[in-house]
Amino acid sequence: MKISIGIMTDGEPIFKNIGDYNILQNQLIGCGFHWQRTISSKLPGVLHPTGDSEFPLVNTIDIETYLECVVGSEMNPDAPLEFLKTHSIISRSWAVGKVLGCHAHSNEGKILSDDELRTWEDTADHIGFDVCSDDHCQRYQGIQPLTDKAKEAIRATSGLIIADADGNPVDARFSKCCGGRTETFDTCWQDIHPASIESVKDPWCDVTALDVKERDAFLQTVLKDYDRSTEGGYRWRAVVSATEIEEYLQSKFGINIGHIINLIPLERGASGRIKRLLFKGDKGDVIIGKELMIRKALAPTHLYSSWFDIERPSHDMFILNGRGWGHGVGLCQVGAARMAQAGHSAEEILHFYYPGCRIERMEESDEITDNER
Ligand SMILES: [Zn+2]
Ligand SMILES: [Zn+2]
């Protein structure tokens, strides 16, 4: 099975082909997030220029090669093997579902009105290729982050996916750290409840109880250096002023409700992530959702998550005491890595984060040839 990946670059793409792979000098990663940077990457397979300004290159490769690269790009490829095997299986389930188009997606439920902006960016929003190379889909940064351990994880799980009761690949989302409870799909995207995506209480990702040395050593083994934060995203605190929020609403969403007087959470998801947040201004009110839009509205790039409580030390200042890093749906990477470190198998980790899932090997008939695409 082949997969096509849209690649973002910093300016015009600068690349050259060297036999089986391409050297791309200016791949853009973490686009719009605080870890945004430009890297040089080694991309296998065929690289097609598209002429598009957002995704100027499309890389077409075999899906197993793609997965090797994703596992090396998402996490530190020296993380515990059972964790890397777990990641290989969920990344394969998600990617196969994307290529075969079997995950239900629609724009139904988005609201764009004067009073409410409730929207989301789903992975189905891409046209012309299956997945993008960034955090929006799965991180794909070529073959250079690969280690023997990551290759072993892919080989050991070759063809394995998690499937629902009907045999369809689970829409296996994942995020950095759930913060103590995973979230349901509808808090972040469409108002649907895909099979095996449920909210589960997660005791594993709380690294705050570990002593500092043990915690740092664990996070260093699991996370990429630019993803490392002192508490793995389990707990965080952000300070934002009313003036800053007013500016973010204006510059990011074109919304002007004047000076911000209050923030009132109207609806939370199963973990505690805010799904709809009321912004009260001196010229009017607006409701913003879902979780990613709320994260964007309150920080220069994004907040770690939309799971936070609000403190008001002064009328112009908001302190957000938060938990979790990312949308929190499906597998929690920090928690899963700790389960693996504690001796749990990939199978046990998958059943913990995707209740009711079945681990299945893809049939040959699931494969589609280039001619059928
Ligand atoms: Zn994408
Ligand atoms: Zn967790």
mmCIF file of C-alpha atoms and ligand atoms in Angstrom:
data_model
loop_
_atom_site.group_PDB
_atom_site.id
_atom_site.type_symbol
_atom_site.label_atom_id
_atom_site.label_comp_id
_atom_site.label_asym_id
_atom_site.label_seq_id
_atom_site.Cartn_x
_atom_site.Cartn_y
_atom_site.Cartn_z
ATOM 1 C CA MET A 1 0.000 0.000 0.000
ATOM 2 C CA LYS A 2 1.304 3.450 -0.922
ATOM 3 C CA ILE A 3 0.628 6.678 0.962
ATOM 4 C CA SER A 4 1.020 10.261 -0.279
ATOM 5 C CA ILE A 5 2.261 12.903 2.148
ATOM 6 C CA GLY A 6 1.962 16.680 1.746
ATOM 7 C CA ILE A 7 5.194 18.358 2.867
ATOM 8 C CA MET A 8 5.509 21.959 4.103
ATOM 9 C CA THR A 9 8.686 23.923 3.435
ATOM 10 C CA ASP A 10 10.123 27.215 4.626
ATOM 11 C CA GLY A 11 9.881 29.142 1.347
ATOM 12 C CA GLU A 12 10.482 27.536 -2.053
ATOM 13 C CA PRO A 13 11.487 23.874 -1.590
ATOM 14 C CA ILE A 14 15.207 23.224 -1.944
ATOM 15 C CA PHE A 15 15.858 19.542 -2.615
ATOM 16 C CA LYS A 16 17.840 17.104 -4.676
ATOM 17 C CA ASN A 17 17.343 13.452 -5.510
ATOM 18 C CA ILE A 18 20.090 11.001 -4.584
ATOM 19 C CA GLY A 19 19.114 7.519 -5.791
ATOM 20 C CA ASP A 20 16.459 6.074 -3.445
ATOM 21 C CA TYR A 21 15.953 9.195 -1.419
ATOM 22 C CA ASN A 22 15.823 12.993 -1.560
ATOM 23 C CA ILE A 23 17.590 15.580 0.550
ATOM 24 C CA LEU A 24 15.184 18.392 1.426
ATOM 25 C CA GLN A 25 16.991 21.349 2.950
ATOM 26 C CA ASN A 26 14.039 23.309 4.292
ATOM 27 C CA GLN A 27 11.238 21.130 5.691
ATOM 28 C CA LEU A 28 9.011 23.125 8.032
ATOM 29 C CA ILE A 29 7.907 21.254 11.181
ATOM 30 C CA GLY A 30 5.646 22.132 14.129
ATOM 31 C CA CYS A 31 3.980 24.737 11.913
ATOM 32 C CA GLY A 32 2.172 27.338 14.048
ATOM 33 C CA PHE A 33 3.186 25.644 17.321
ATOM 34 C CA HIS A 34 5.811 26.888 19.754
ATOM 35 C CA TRP A 35 8.263 24.215 18.523
ATOM 36 C CA GLN A 36 8.095 25.376 14.876
ATOM 37 C CA ARG A 37 11.469 25.075 13.125
ATOM 38 C CA THR A 38 13.108 24.318 9.774
ATOM 39 C CA ILE A 39 15.015 21.071 9.391
ATOM 40 C CA SER A 40 16.999 19.296 6.702
ATOM 41 C CA SER A 41 15.349 15.918 5.996
ATOM 42 C CA LYS A 42 16.126 12.780 4.054
ATOM 43 C CA LEU A 43 12.900 11.665 2.353
ATOM 44 C CA PRO A 44 12.604 8.246 0.706
ATOM 45 C CA GLY A 45 10.500 7.502 -2.409
ATOM 46 C CA VAL A 46 9.240 9.957 -4.982
ATOM 47 C CA LEU A 47 8.981 13.707 -4.329
ATOM 48 C CA HIS A 48 6.644 15.667 -6.615
ATOM 49 C CA PRO A 49 6.559 19.488 -6.681
ATOM 50 C CA THR A 50 2.901 20.618 -6.614
ATOM 51 C CA GLY A 51 3.055 24.360 -7.244
ATOM 52 C CA ASP A 52 0.908 24.816 -4.110
ATOM 53 C CA SER A 53 2.149 27.422 -1.633
ATOM 54 C CA GLU A 54 1.079 25.610 1.560
ATOM 55 C CA PHE A 55 2.180 22.097 0.566
ATOM 56 C CA PRO A 56 4.718 22.577 -2.242
ATOM 57 C CA LEU A 57 5.806 18.911 -2.261
ATOM 58 C CA VAL A 58 4.036 15.555 -2.185
ATOM 59 C CA ASN A 59 6.057 12.509 -1.182
ATOM 60 C CA THR A 60 4.716 9.096 -2.246
ATOM 61 C CA ILE A 61 6.114 6.068 -0.412
ATOM 62 C CA ASP A 62 5.283 2.587 0.819
ATOM 63 C CA ILE A 63 3.182 2.727 3.998
ATOM 64 C CA GLU A 64 5.575 0.582 6.084
ATOM 65 C CA THR A 65 8.466 2.952 5.235
ATOM 66 C CA TYR A 66 6.198 5.868 6.157
ATOM 67 C CA LEU A 67 5.473 4.239 9.520
ATOM 68 C CA GLU A 68 9.164 3.701 10.269
ATOM 69 C CA CYS A 69 9.682 7.419 9.705
ATOM 70 C CA VAL A 70 6.620 8.397 11.792
ATOM 71 C CA VAL A 71 7.697 6.310 14.770
ATOM 72 C CA GLY A 72 11.139 7.920 14.627
ATOM 73 C CA SER A 73 9.649 11.391 14.191
ATOM 74 C CA GLU A 74 6.847 11.328 16.775
ATOM 75 C CA MET A 75 8.882 10.105 19.709
ATOM 76 C CA ASN A 76 12.446 9.528 20.722
ATOM 77 C CA PRO A 77 13.177 6.336 18.753
ATOM 78 C CA ASP A 78 15.102 4.988 21.758
ATOM 79 C CA ALA A 79 11.903 4.814 23.842
ATOM 80 C CA PRO A 80 10.901 1.384 25.286
ATOM 81 C CA LEU A 81 10.313 -1.202 22.537
ATOM 82 C CA GLU A 82 6.757 -2.160 23.606
ATOM 83 C CA PHE A 83 5.858 1.518 23.423
ATOM 84 C CA LEU A 84 7.319 1.852 19.912
ATOM 85 C CA LYS A 85 5.413 -1.302 18.868
ATOM 86 C CA THR A 86 2.205 0.223 20.280
ATOM 87 C CA HIS A 87 2.851 3.409 18.337
ATOM 88 C CA SER A 88 3.553 1.457 15.147
ATOM 89 C CA ILE A 89 0.170 -0.293 15.396
ATOM 90 C CA ILE A 90 -1.896 2.829 16.092
ATOM 91 C CA SER A 91 -0.069 4.898 13.472
ATOM 92 C CA ARG A 92 -0.711 2.112 10.949
ATOM 93 C CA SER A 93 -4.435 1.893 11.890
ATOM 94 C CA TRP A 94 -4.864 5.609 11.523
ATOM 95 C CA ALA A 95 -2.903 5.865 8.243
ATOM 96 C CA VAL A 96 -4.590 2.845 6.634
ATOM 97 C CA GLY A 97 -7.985 4.279 7.586
ATOM 98 C CA LYS A 98 -6.960 7.536 5.949
ATOM 99 C CA VAL A 99 -5.736 5.905 2.703
ATOM 100 C CA LEU A 100 -8.809 3.655 2.449
ATOM 101 C CA GLY A 101 -11.110 6.557 3.374
ATOM 102 C CA CYS A 102 -12.951 4.475 5.983
ATOM 103 C CA HIS A 103 -13.021 6.970 8.837
ATOM 104 C CA ALA A 104 -16.215 8.994 8.839
ATOM 105 C CA HIS A 105 -15.565 12.706 8.559
ATOM 106 C CA SER A 106 -17.705 15.645 7.723
ATOM 107 C CA ASN A 107 -18.010 19.320 8.415
ATOM 108 C CA GLU A 108 -21.427 18.887 9.960
ATOM 109 C CA GLY A 109 -21.694 20.645 13.291
ATOM 110 C CA LYS A 110 -19.367 23.545 12.516
ATOM 111 C CA ILE A 111 -20.894 26.878 13.516
ATOM 112 C CA LEU A 112 -19.617 30.166 12.173
ATOM 113 C CA SER A 113 -21.899 32.991 13.295
ATOM 114 C CA ASP A 114 -21.647 36.417 14.927
ATOM 115 C CA ASP A 115 -22.212 34.840 18.356
ATOM 116 C CA GLU A 116 -20.295 31.616 18.053
ATOM 117 C CA LEU A 117 -17.228 30.236 16.311
ATOM 118 C CA ARG A 118 -17.229 26.475 16.747
ATOM 119 C CA THR A 119 -14.905 24.782 14.342
ATOM 120 C CA TRP A 120 -12.049 22.288 14.119
ATOM 121 C CA GLU A 121 -9.257 21.246 11.826
ATOM 122 C CA ASP A 122 -9.668 17.616 10.955
ATOM 123 C CA THR A 123 -7.243 15.434 9.088
ATOM 124 C CA ALA A 124 -9.872 14.945 6.376
ATOM 125 C CA ASP A 125 -9.346 18.563 5.377
ATOM 126 C CA HIS A 126 -6.485 17.664 2.971
ATOM 127 C CA ILE A 127 -7.090 17.548 -0.750
ATOM 128 C CA GLY A 128 -4.619 16.034 -3.232
ATOM 129 C CA PHE A 129 -2.756 13.787 -0.784
ATOM 130 C CA ASP A 130 -3.565 11.384 2.060
ATOM 131 C CA VAL A 131 -1.811 12.984 5.051
ATOM 132 C CA CYS A 132 0.401 15.958 5.850
ATOM 133 C CA SER A 133 3.875 15.692 7.358
ATOM 134 C CA ASP A 134 3.174 17.696 10.500
ATOM 135 C CA ASP A 135 1.498 17.477 13.907
ATOM 136 C CA HIS A 136 -1.895 18.029 12.271
ATOM 137 C CA CYS A 137 -1.694 14.423 10.972
ATOM 138 C CA GLN A 138 1.369 12.454 12.109
ATOM 139 C CA ARG A 139 4.895 13.807 12.218
ATOM 140 C CA TYR A 140 6.901 12.612 9.231
ATOM 141 C CA GLN A 141 10.463 13.920 9.110
ATOM 142 C CA GLY A 142 12.104 11.391 6.819
ATOM 143 C CA ILE A 143 14.440 8.522 7.546
ATOM 144 C CA GLN A 144 17.191 10.151 9.551
ATOM 145 C CA PRO A 145 15.568 9.874 13.009
ATOM 146 C CA LEU A 146 15.426 6.069 12.482
ATOM 147 C CA THR A 147 17.104 3.679 14.866
ATOM 148 C CA ASP A 148 17.355 -0.125 14.843
ATOM 149 C CA LYS A 149 14.802 -0.154 17.666
ATOM 150 C CA ALA A 150 12.225 1.783 15.614
ATOM 151 C CA LYS A 151 12.804 -0.538 12.634
ATOM 152 C CA GLU A 152 12.414 -3.554 14.910
ATOM 153 C CA ALA A 153 9.114 -2.142 16.229
ATOM 154 C CA ILE A 154 7.759 -1.805 12.679
ATOM 155 C CA ARG A 155 8.983 -5.253 11.616
ATOM 156 C CA ALA A 156 7.592 -6.930 14.748
ATOM 157 C CA THR A 157 4.135 -5.430 14.124
ATOM 158 C CA SER A 158 4.132 -5.638 10.318
ATOM 159 C CA GLY A 159 0.548 -5.426 8.983
ATOM 160 C CA LEU A 160 -1.013 -5.196 12.473
ATOM 161 C CA ILE A 161 -3.754 -2.680 13.132
ATOM 162 C CA ILE A 162 -6.385 -2.173 15.804
ATOM 163 C CA ALA A 163 -9.864 -2.761 14.455
ATOM 164 C CA ASP A 164 -13.431 -2.279 15.658
ATOM 165 C CA ALA A 165 -16.033 -5.064 15.902
ATOM 166 C CA ASP A 166 -16.698 -4.804 12.136
ATOM 167 C CA GLY A 167 -13.004 -5.135 11.296
ATOM 168 C CA ASN A 168 -12.546 -1.479 10.315
ATOM 169 C CA PRO A 169 -9.281 0.199 11.346
ATOM 170 C CA VAL A 170 -9.827 2.291 14.499
ATOM 171 C CA ASP A 171 -9.423 6.042 13.984
ATOM 172 C CA ALA A 172 -6.571 5.779 16.481
ATOM 173 C CA ARG A 173 -5.817 9.312 17.619
ATOM 174 C CA PHE A 174 -3.060 10.045 20.103
ATOM 175 C CA SER A 175 -1.601 13.028 21.916
ATOM 176 C CA LYS A 176 1.379 13.859 24.062
ATOM 177 C CA CYS A 177 -0.121 13.716 27.565
ATOM 178 C CA CYS A 178 -3.802 13.337 28.481
ATOM 179 C CA GLY A 179 -3.311 14.926 31.925
ATOM 180 C CA GLY A 180 -4.971 12.104 33.900
ATOM 181 C CA ARG A 181 -8.048 11.294 31.801
ATOM 182 C CA THR A 182 -8.385 10.813 28.059
ATOM 183 C CA GLU A 183 -10.953 12.830 26.093
ATOM 184 C CA THR A 184 -13.798 11.831 23.771
ATOM 185 C CA PHE A 185 -13.692 12.522 20.024
ATOM 186 C CA ASP A 186 -16.614 14.998 19.970
ATOM 187 C CA THR A 187 -14.845 17.463 22.290
ATOM 188 C CA CYS A 188 -12.281 18.058 19.552
ATOM 189 C CA TRP A 189 -13.827 17.185 16.202
ATOM 190 C CA GLN A 190 -17.182 16.075 14.776
ATOM 191 C CA ASP A 191 -20.076 15.147 17.062
ATOM 192 C CA ILE A 192 -19.490 11.431 16.606
ATOM 193 C CA HIS A 193 -18.248 8.629 18.851
ATOM 194 C CA PRO A 194 -15.913 6.318 16.892
ATOM 195 C CA ALA A 195 -15.537 2.738 18.151
ATOM 196 C CA SER A 196 -12.853 2.215 20.834
ATOM 197 C CA ILE A 197 -12.429 5.954 21.433
ATOM 198 C CA GLU A 198 -13.640 6.445 24.998
ATOM 199 C CA SER A 199 -12.573 8.487 27.977
ATOM 200 C CA VAL A 200 -10.383 6.438 30.323
ATOM 201 C CA LYS A 201 -8.835 7.434 33.634
ATOM 202 C CA ASP A 202 -5.065 7.373 33.158
ATOM 203 C CA PRO A 203 -2.844 7.102 36.231
ATOM 204 C CA TRP A 204 0.286 6.526 34.101
ATOM 205 C CA CYS A 205 1.123 9.979 32.749
ATOM 206 C CA ASP A 206 1.418 11.687 36.139
ATOM 207 C CA VAL A 207 5.189 12.082 36.235
ATOM 208 C CA THR A 208 4.962 14.861 38.829
ATOM 209 C CA ALA A 209 5.208 12.315 41.665
ATOM 210 C CA LEU A 210 8.575 10.989 40.418
ATOM 211 C CA ASP A 211 11.752 12.438 41.809
ATOM 212 C CA VAL A 212 13.335 15.003 39.511
ATOM 213 C CA LYS A 213 16.203 12.773 38.326
ATOM 214 C CA GLU A 214 13.946 9.830 37.552
ATOM 215 C CA ARG A 215 11.428 12.082 35.793
ATOM 216 C CA ASP A 216 14.070 13.801 33.658
ATOM 217 C CA ALA A 217 15.664 10.482 32.691
ATOM 218 C CA PHE A 218 12.276 9.048 31.689
ATOM 219 C CA LEU A 219 11.234 12.086 29.627
ATOM 220 C CA GLN A 220 14.630 12.146 27.924
ATOM 221 C CA THR A 221 14.199 8.525 26.811
ATOM 222 C CA VAL A 222 10.689 9.073 25.505
ATOM 223 C CA LEU A 223 10.291 12.581 24.119
ATOM 224 C CA LYS A 224 12.083 14.483 21.386
ATOM 225 C CA ASP A 225 14.354 17.170 22.840
ATOM 226 C CA TYR A 226 12.111 19.993 21.571
ATOM 227 C CA ASP A 227 9.052 18.335 23.163
ATOM 228 C CA ARG A 228 10.543 18.105 26.598
ATOM 229 C CA SER A 229 8.938 20.153 29.333
ATOM 230 C CA THR A 230 9.585 19.727 33.029
ATOM 231 C CA GLU A 231 6.389 17.851 33.794
ATOM 232 C CA GLY A 232 5.761 16.190 30.431
ATOM 233 C CA GLY A 233 2.719 18.454 29.988
ATOM 234 C CA TYR A 234 0.865 16.798 32.885
ATOM 235 C CA ARG A 235 0.367 20.140 34.608
ATOM 236 C CA TRP A 236 1.007 23.650 33.364
ATOM 237 C CA ARG A 237 0.229 27.272 34.110
ATOM 238 C CA ALA A 238 -0.214 30.159 31.696
ATOM 239 C CA VAL A 239 -0.732 33.861 32.371
ATOM 240 C CA VAL A 240 -2.592 35.950 29.817
ATOM 241 C CA SER A 241 -3.853 39.524 30.006
ATOM 242 C CA ALA A 242 -7.230 40.814 28.840
ATOM 243 C CA THR A 243 -5.442 43.006 26.266
ATOM 244 C CA GLU A 244 -3.566 40.004 24.843
ATOM 245 C CA ILE A 245 -6.796 38.007 24.500
ATOM 246 C CA GLU A 246 -8.442 40.954 22.739
ATOM 247 C CA GLU A 247 -5.504 41.002 20.291
ATOM 248 C CA TYR A 248 -5.550 37.222 19.701
ATOM 249 C CA LEU A 249 -9.290 37.277 18.934
ATOM 250 C CA GLN A 250 -8.802 40.114 16.485
ATOM 251 C CA SER A 251 -5.676 38.842 14.726
ATOM 252 C CA LYS A 252 -6.527 35.136 14.621
ATOM 253 C CA PHE A 253 -10.296 35.136 14.127
ATOM 254 C CA GLY A 254 -11.187 38.710 13.112
ATOM 255 C CA ILE A 255 -13.412 39.007 16.197
ATOM 256 C CA ASN A 256 -13.750 42.351 18.006
ATOM 257 C CA ILE A 257 -15.736 42.293 21.265
ATOM 258 C CA GLY A 258 -13.707 45.074 22.867
ATOM 259 C CA HIS A 259 -11.934 44.756 26.190
ATOM 260 C CA ILE A 260 -12.228 41.243 27.687
ATOM 261 C CA ILE A 261 -14.187 41.275 30.930
ATOM 262 C CA ASN A 262 -14.541 37.552 31.656
ATOM 263 C CA LEU A 263 -14.030 34.002 30.409
ATOM 264 C CA ILE A 264 -16.760 31.487 31.281
ATOM 265 C CA PRO A 265 -16.479 27.768 30.399
ATOM 266 C CA LEU A 266 -19.904 26.645 29.097
ATOM 267 C CA GLU A 267 -19.214 23.014 28.309
ATOM 268 C CA ARG A 268 -16.456 20.574 29.140
ATOM 269 C CA GLY A 269 -15.634 17.162 27.694
ATOM 270 C CA ALA A 270 -15.163 13.941 29.662
ATOM 271 C CA SER A 271 -11.582 14.749 30.706
ATOM 272 C CA GLY A 272 -12.321 18.337 31.689
ATOM 273 C CA ARG A 273 -11.170 19.916 28.436
ATOM 274 C CA ILE A 274 -13.300 22.946 27.628
ATOM 275 C CA LYS A 275 -15.414 22.431 24.532
ATOM 276 C CA ARG A 276 -17.176 25.837 24.453
ATOM 277 C CA LEU A 277 -15.809 28.939 26.144
ATOM 278 C CA LEU A 278 -17.744 32.211 26.495
ATOM 279 C CA PHE A 279 -15.630 35.355 26.028
ATOM 280 C CA LYS A 280 -17.372 38.388 27.548
ATOM 281 C CA GLY A 281 -16.215 41.735 26.185
ATOM 282 C CA ASP A 282 -17.315 45.318 26.828
ATOM 283 C CA LYS A 283 -18.675 45.471 23.251
ATOM 284 C CA GLY A 284 -20.277 42.007 23.132
ATOM 285 C CA ASP A 285 -19.838 38.292 23.712
ATOM 286 C CA VAL A 286 -18.620 35.379 21.631
ATOM 287 C CA ILE A 287 -18.508 31.622 22.238
ATOM 288 C CA ILE A 288 -15.444 29.814 20.911
ATOM 289 C CA GLY A 289 -14.980 26.073 20.415
ATOM 290 C CA LYS A 290 -13.856 23.396 20.008
ATOM 291 C CA GLU A 291 -10.723 22.587 21.970
ATOM 292 C CA LEU A 292 -8.051 23.651 19.448
ATOM 293 C CA MET A 293 -9.716 26.999 18.747
ATOM 294 C CA ILE A 294 -9.867 27.701 22.502
ATOM 295 C CA ARG A 295 -6.148 26.877 22.776
ATOM 296 C CA LYS A 296 -5.416 29.278 19.929
ATOM 297 C CA ALA A 297 -7.551 32.080 21.340
ATOM 298 C CA LEU A 298 -5.595 32.331 24.587
ATOM 299 C CA ALA A 299 -1.916 32.143 23.591
ATOM 300 C CA PRO A 300 0.499 33.509 20.965
ATOM 301 C CA THR A 301 0.451 30.062 19.277
ATOM 302 C CA HIS A 302 -1.543 27.496 21.344
ATOM 303 C CA LEU A 303 -2.092 26.599 24.974
ATOM 304 C CA TYR A 304 -0.936 23.104 25.908
ATOM 305 C CA SER A 305 -4.578 21.992 26.154
ATOM 306 C CA SER A 306 -8.091 23.338 26.737
ATOM 307 C CA TRP A 307 -8.264 21.633 30.175
ATOM 308 C CA PHE A 308 -7.792 24.491 32.627
ATOM 309 C CA ASP A 309 -9.348 26.419 35.491
ATOM 310 C CA ILE A 310 -9.351 30.202 35.502
ATOM 311 C CA GLU A 311 -8.021 32.442 38.279
ATOM 312 C CA ARG A 312 -8.417 36.242 38.325
ATOM 313 C CA PRO A 313 -5.684 37.905 40.403
ATOM 314 C CA SER A 314 -6.710 41.279 38.924
ATOM 315 C CA HIS A 315 -9.388 42.487 36.525
ATOM 316 C CA ASP A 316 -6.885 42.559 33.633
ATOM 317 C CA MET A 317 -5.149 39.262 34.325
ATOM 318 C CA PHE A 318 -6.172 35.629 33.792
ATOM 319 C CA ILE A 319 -4.168 32.738 35.240
ATOM 320 C CA LEU A 320 -4.911 29.413 33.587
ATOM 321 C CA ASN A 321 -4.053 26.354 35.674
ATOM 322 C CA GLY A 322 -4.027 23.530 33.185
ATOM 323 C CA ARG A 323 -3.540 19.837 32.668
ATOM 324 C CA GLY A 324 -2.464 17.737 29.693
ATOM 325 C CA TRP A 325 -0.688 18.414 26.422
ATOM 326 C CA GLY A 326 -2.734 18.024 23.255
ATOM 327 C CA HIS A 327 -6.311 16.976 22.533
ATOM 328 C CA GLY A 328 -6.136 13.966 24.857
ATOM 329 C CA VAL A 329 -8.133 11.644 22.567
ATOM 330 C CA GLY A 330 -7.007 8.007 22.291
ATOM 331 C CA LEU A 331 -3.504 7.057 23.347
ATOM 332 C CA CYS A 332 -1.542 9.208 25.783
ATOM 333 C CA GLN A 333 2.085 8.994 24.629
ATOM 334 C CA VAL A 334 3.662 9.783 27.996
ATOM 335 C CA GLY A 335 1.333 7.359 29.824
ATOM 336 C CA ALA A 336 1.822 4.591 27.244
ATOM 337 C CA ALA A 337 5.598 4.943 27.450
ATOM 338 C CA ARG A 338 5.455 4.602 31.224
ATOM 339 C CA MET A 339 3.261 1.510 30.935
ATOM 340 C CA ALA A 340 5.893 0.006 28.604
ATOM 341 C CA GLN A 341 8.665 0.966 30.986
ATOM 342 C CA ALA A 342 6.747 -0.781 33.804
ATOM 343 C CA GLY A 343 6.720 -4.021 31.769
ATOM 344 C CA HIS A 344 3.327 -3.904 30.012
ATOM 345 C CA SER A 345 3.076 -5.340 26.498
ATOM 346 C CA ALA A 346 1.908 -3.441 23.412
ATOM 347 C CA GLU A 347 -1.296 -5.486 23.515
ATOM 348 C CA GLU A 348 -2.033 -4.461 27.115
ATOM 349 C CA ILE A 349 -1.298 -0.804 26.351
ATOM 350 C CA LEU A 350 -3.607 -0.855 23.303
ATOM 351 C CA HIS A 351 -6.467 -2.422 25.255
ATOM 352 C CA PHE A 352 -6.028 0.155 28.004
ATOM 353 C CA TYR A 353 -6.221 3.216 25.725
ATOM 354 C CA TYR A 354 -8.633 1.839 23.070
ATOM 355 C CA PRO A 355 -11.173 -0.193 25.087
ATOM 356 C CA GLY A 356 -12.786 -3.004 23.118
ATOM 357 C CA CYS A 357 -10.351 -2.822 20.195
ATOM 358 C CA ARG A 358 -9.131 -5.970 18.430
ATOM 359 C CA ILE A 359 -5.600 -6.401 17.167
ATOM 360 C CA GLU A 360 -5.789 -7.771 13.635
ATOM 361 C CA ARG A 361 -3.483 -8.417 10.743
ATOM 362 C CA MET A 362 -4.540 -6.697 7.523
ATOM 363 C CA GLU A 363 -5.734 -9.111 4.855
ATOM 364 C CA GLU A 364 -4.098 -9.048 1.434
ATOM 365 C CA SER A 365 -7.496 -7.947 0.077
ATOM 366 C CA ASP A 366 -7.206 -4.748 2.147
ATOM 367 C CA GLU A 367 -4.187 -3.781 0.098
ATOM 368 C CA ILE A 368 -4.850 -1.556 -2.869
ATOM 369 C CA THR A 369 -2.525 -1.324 -5.810
ATOM 370 C CA ASP A 370 -1.330 1.848 -7.452
ATOM 371 C CA ASN A 371 -3.638 1.138 -10.388
ATOM 372 C CA GLU A 372 -6.720 1.202 -8.155
ATOM 373 C CA ARG A 373 -5.856 4.445 -6.438
HETATM 374 ZN ZN ZN B 1 -2.654 16.961 8.162
HETATM 375 ZN ZN ZN B 2 -2.287 10.234 30.188
#
